[in-house]
Amino acid sequence: MARVGFIGLGNMGGGMAANLAKAGHDVRAFDLSAEALQRAQAAGCKPATSAAEAVQDVEAVVTMLPAGKHVREVYETSVFGQAPTGAILMDCSTIDVGTAREVIASAAGQGYAMVDAPVSGGIAAAEAGTLTFMVGGESEAFARANPFLQNMGKAVIHAGGPGSGQAAKICNNMLLGASMIATCETFVMAQKLGLDPQTFFDIASKASGQNWSMTSYCPVPGVGPETPADRNYDGGFAAALMLKDLRLAMEAAQSVDAYTPMGASAEELYTRFAEKLGGAGKDFSGIIKMLDDSWVAQ
Ligand code: NAD
């Protein structure tokens, strides 16, 4: 078992750090929030007084922070030069591909092996240890990170070189955002055309319109498996986080001159839902309410 420094104990990091401790690792945890630190301590981690202290003398570092600027700052001020160069560094936050590549290059320049390892799966998966990790980095770095990521997830996939984990994550979520909107508008139209939603679900699930947003995460209450739609769109994957990922996807698309009209529409529609209509805290499938004019008129 290893000594692990864990920085960022929020909604996701709290459960992930607890799972590393449960797996027998000696987890030294740090967060700017005292409350998050207390929760991590109750879950078997040792609280540190700073990020720099958390990474002293460790064999591995895991970070789970809000955005690229936090990741850059934490690594530059508290990890590089503080953690031993033999430690494997893993950033599991969802951030832009450019920052991920820069931080990994900077790590390499100072003698560290580092991977970007963003996750698919929400707070419940972080707690249950059933996340999917998409990992970018050199093969040797991936091999060293793998056992730690396995302790926190059900699947760990090597996506390619540095930044490829972030690239895979935002490509996947762009597809998810666009397919959810397509599913939502289709169900609204089907209903207006007089189709029963359950009957249409049964047909489309066996026809070429079949997709995950419909069959595993149906946005219509009472149709398909139980989803946030059955809980007034509470819990699940917040529209604000979908919007964050779509913005990262559009930034990445621009950087490589990729033409992504569906992704751009998804970003525009989630901006409207999350920021203009107050849907930020709702599950991302709640966007069906915006597409249904009977609801918008209320
Ligand atoms: P969160 O805001 O709940 O947690 C982030 C934590 O980082 C906070 O506790 C904050 O205090 C801490 N923090 C910020 N700056 C810090 C610093 N300089 N030093 C130490 N701690 C610092 O966010 P979250 O929901 O846990 O998400 C974390 C990352 O995972 C994000 O990049 C998010 O996009 C991604 N993600 C989230 C979900 C989800 O469902 N919540 C799913 C997949 C991926």
PDB file of N, CA and C in Angstrom, residues 1-2 4-6 14-27 43-45 60-62 90 147-152:
ATOM      1  N   MET A   1       0.843  -1.199   0.000  1.00  0.00           N
ATOM      2  CA  MET A   1       0.000   0.000   0.000  1.00  0.00           C
ATOM      3  C   MET A   1       0.883   1.255   0.000  1.00  0.00           C
ATOM      4  N   ALA A   2       0.312   2.357  -0.471  1.00  0.00           N
ATOM      5  CA  ALA A   2       1.175   3.517  -0.734  1.00  0.00           C
ATOM      6  C   ALA A   2       0.722   4.768   0.028  1.00  0.00           C
ATOM      7  N   VAL A   4      -0.430   8.429  -0.389  1.00  0.00           N
ATOM      8  CA  VAL A   4      -1.045   9.178  -1.498  1.00  0.00           C
ATOM      9  C   VAL A   4      -1.436  10.570  -1.016  1.00  0.00           C
ATOM     10  N   GLY A   5      -1.046  11.600  -1.745  1.00  0.00           N
ATOM     11  CA  GLY A   5      -1.507  12.966  -1.448  1.00  0.00           C
ATOM     12  C   GLY A   5      -2.729  13.242  -2.303  1.00  0.00           C
ATOM     13  N   PHE A   6      -3.832  13.678  -1.687  1.00  0.00           N
ATOM     14  CA  PHE A   6      -5.083  13.901  -2.437  1.00  0.00           C
ATOM     15  C   PHE A   6      -5.536  15.349  -2.216  1.00  0.00           C
ATOM     16  N   GLY A  14     -14.158  13.803  -2.608  1.00  0.00           N
ATOM     17  CA  GLY A  14     -14.425  13.246  -1.270  1.00  0.00           C
ATOM     18  C   GLY A  14     -14.590  11.729  -1.336  1.00  0.00           C
ATOM     19  N   GLY A  15     -15.442  11.272  -2.234  1.00  0.00           N
ATOM     20  CA  GLY A  15     -15.682   9.830  -2.373  1.00  0.00           C
ATOM     21  C   GLY A  15     -14.462   9.096  -2.900  1.00  0.00           C
ATOM     22  N   MET A  16     -13.733   9.733  -3.816  1.00  0.00           N
ATOM     23  CA  MET A  16     -12.557   9.083  -4.416  1.00  0.00           C
ATOM     24  C   MET A  16     -11.445   8.884  -3.379  1.00  0.00           C
ATOM     25  N   ALA A  17     -11.210   9.920  -2.566  1.00  0.00           N
ATOM     26  CA  ALA A  17     -10.177   9.818  -1.527  1.00  0.00           C
ATOM     27  C   ALA A  17     -10.570   8.739  -0.520  1.00  0.00           C
ATOM     28  N   ALA A  18     -11.869   8.690  -0.181  1.00  0.00           N
ATOM     29  CA  ALA A  18     -12.352   7.673   0.766  1.00  0.00           C
ATOM     30  C   ALA A  18     -12.099   6.276   0.210  1.00  0.00           C
ATOM     31  N   ASN A  19     -12.282   6.085  -1.087  1.00  0.00           N
ATOM     32  CA  ASN A  19     -12.056   4.757  -1.677  1.00  0.00           C
ATOM     33  C   ASN A  19     -10.585   4.371  -1.688  1.00  0.00           C
ATOM     34  N   LEU A  20      -9.702   5.360  -1.850  1.00  0.00           N
ATOM     35  CA  LEU A  20      -8.265   5.046  -1.778  1.00  0.00           C
ATOM     36  C   LEU A  20      -7.901   4.614  -0.350  1.00  0.00           C
ATOM     37  N   ALA A  21      -8.494   5.314   0.637  1.00  0.00           N
ATOM     38  CA  ALA A  21      -8.234   4.949   2.036  1.00  0.00           C
ATOM     39  C   ALA A  21      -8.797   3.550   2.320  1.00  0.00           C
ATOM     40  N   LYS A  22      -9.982   3.285   1.795  1.00  0.00           N
ATOM     41  CA  LYS A  22     -10.628   1.980   1.990  1.00  0.00           C
ATOM     42  C   LYS A  22      -9.775   0.857   1.396  1.00  0.00           C
ATOM     43  N   ALA A  23      -9.067   1.193   0.303  1.00  0.00           N
ATOM     44  CA  ALA A  23      -8.220   0.175  -0.357  1.00  0.00           C
ATOM     45  C   ALA A  23      -6.921  -0.055   0.417  1.00  0.00           C
ATOM     46  N   GLY A  24      -6.744   0.704   1.520  1.00  0.00           N
ATOM     47  CA  GLY A  24      -5.579   0.468   2.376  1.00  0.00           C
ATOM     48  C   GLY A  24      -4.461   1.486   2.223  1.00  0.00           C
ATOM     49  N   HIS A  25      -4.641   2.482   1.339  1.00  0.00           N
ATOM     50  CA  HIS A  25      -3.583   3.483   1.160  1.00  0.00           C
ATOM     51  C   HIS A  25      -3.590   4.472   2.333  1.00  0.00           C
ATOM     52  N   ASP A  26      -2.421   5.065   2.548  1.00  0.00           N
ATOM     53  CA  ASP A  26      -2.272   6.096   3.576  1.00  0.00           C
ATOM     54  C   ASP A  26      -2.519   7.436   2.858  1.00  0.00           C
ATOM     55  N   VAL A  27      -3.743   7.963   2.979  1.00  0.00           N
ATOM     56  CA  VAL A  27      -4.145   9.128   2.176  1.00  0.00           C
ATOM     57  C   VAL A  27      -4.004  10.411   2.989  1.00  0.00           C
ATOM     58  N   ALA A  43     -13.727   9.761   6.798  1.00  0.00           N
ATOM     59  CA  ALA A  43     -13.725   8.634   5.852  1.00  0.00           C
ATOM     60  C   ALA A  43     -12.375   7.918   5.819  1.00  0.00           C
ATOM     61  N   GLY A  44     -11.484   8.244   6.765  1.00  0.00           N
ATOM     62  CA  GLY A  44     -10.243   7.474   6.885  1.00  0.00           C
ATOM     63  C   GLY A  44      -9.001   8.141   6.314  1.00  0.00           C
ATOM     64  N   CYS A  45      -9.104   9.416   5.865  1.00  0.00           N
ATOM     65  CA  CYS A  45      -7.919  10.116   5.344  1.00  0.00           C
ATOM     66  C   CYS A  45      -7.271  10.923   6.469  1.00  0.00           C
ATOM     67  N   ALA A  60       2.284   8.841  -4.647  1.00  0.00           N
ATOM     68  CA  ALA A  60       1.314   9.203  -5.681  1.00  0.00           C
ATOM     69  C   ALA A  60       0.565  10.467  -5.258  1.00  0.00           C
ATOM     70  N   VAL A  61       0.174  11.272  -6.253  1.00  0.00           N
ATOM     71  CA  VAL A  61      -0.628  12.480  -5.994  1.00  0.00           C
ATOM     72  C   VAL A  61      -1.876  12.409  -6.877  1.00  0.00           C
ATOM     73  N   VAL A  62      -3.048  12.686  -6.270  1.00  0.00           N
ATOM     74  CA  VAL A  62      -4.291  12.768  -7.041  1.00  0.00           C
ATOM     75  C   VAL A  62      -4.894  14.145  -6.807  1.00  0.00           C
ATOM     76  N   MET A  90      -1.500  12.351 -10.842  1.00  0.00           N
ATOM     77  CA  MET A  90      -2.740  12.076 -11.590  1.00  0.00           C
ATOM     78  C   MET A  90      -3.720  13.229 -11.396  1.00  0.00           C
ATOM     79  N   PRO A 147      -3.079   1.153 -11.106  1.00  0.00           N
ATOM     80  CA  PRO A 147      -3.567   0.503  -9.882  1.00  0.00           C
ATOM     81  C   PRO A 147      -4.311   1.470  -8.953  1.00  0.00           C
ATOM     82  N   PHE A 148      -3.874   2.735  -8.896  1.00  0.00           N
ATOM     83  CA  PHE A 148      -4.559   3.712  -8.028  1.00  0.00           C
ATOM     84  C   PHE A 148      -5.946   4.032  -8.601  1.00  0.00           C
ATOM     85  N   LEU A 149      -6.003   4.196  -9.911  1.00  0.00           N
ATOM     86  CA  LEU A 149      -7.284   4.531 -10.542  1.00  0.00           C
ATOM     87  C   LEU A 149      -8.255   3.354 -10.418  1.00  0.00           C
ATOM     88  N   GLN A 150      -7.708   2.133 -10.493  1.00  0.00           N
ATOM     89  CA  GLN A 150      -8.557   0.932 -10.332  1.00  0.00           C
ATOM     90  C   GLN A 150      -9.241   0.931  -8.968  1.00  0.00           C
ATOM     91  N   ASN A 151      -8.564   1.471  -7.947  1.00  0.00           N
ATOM     92  CA  ASN A 151      -9.154   1.529  -6.605  1.00  0.00           C
ATOM     93  C   ASN A 151     -10.361   2.467  -6.546  1.00  0.00           C
ATOM     94  N   MET A 152     -10.499   3.335  -7.559  1.00  0.00           N
ATOM     95  CA  MET A 152     -11.583   4.335  -7.524  1.00  0.00           C
ATOM     96  C   MET A 152     -12.594   4.126  -8.647  1.00  0.00           C
TER      97      MET A 152
END
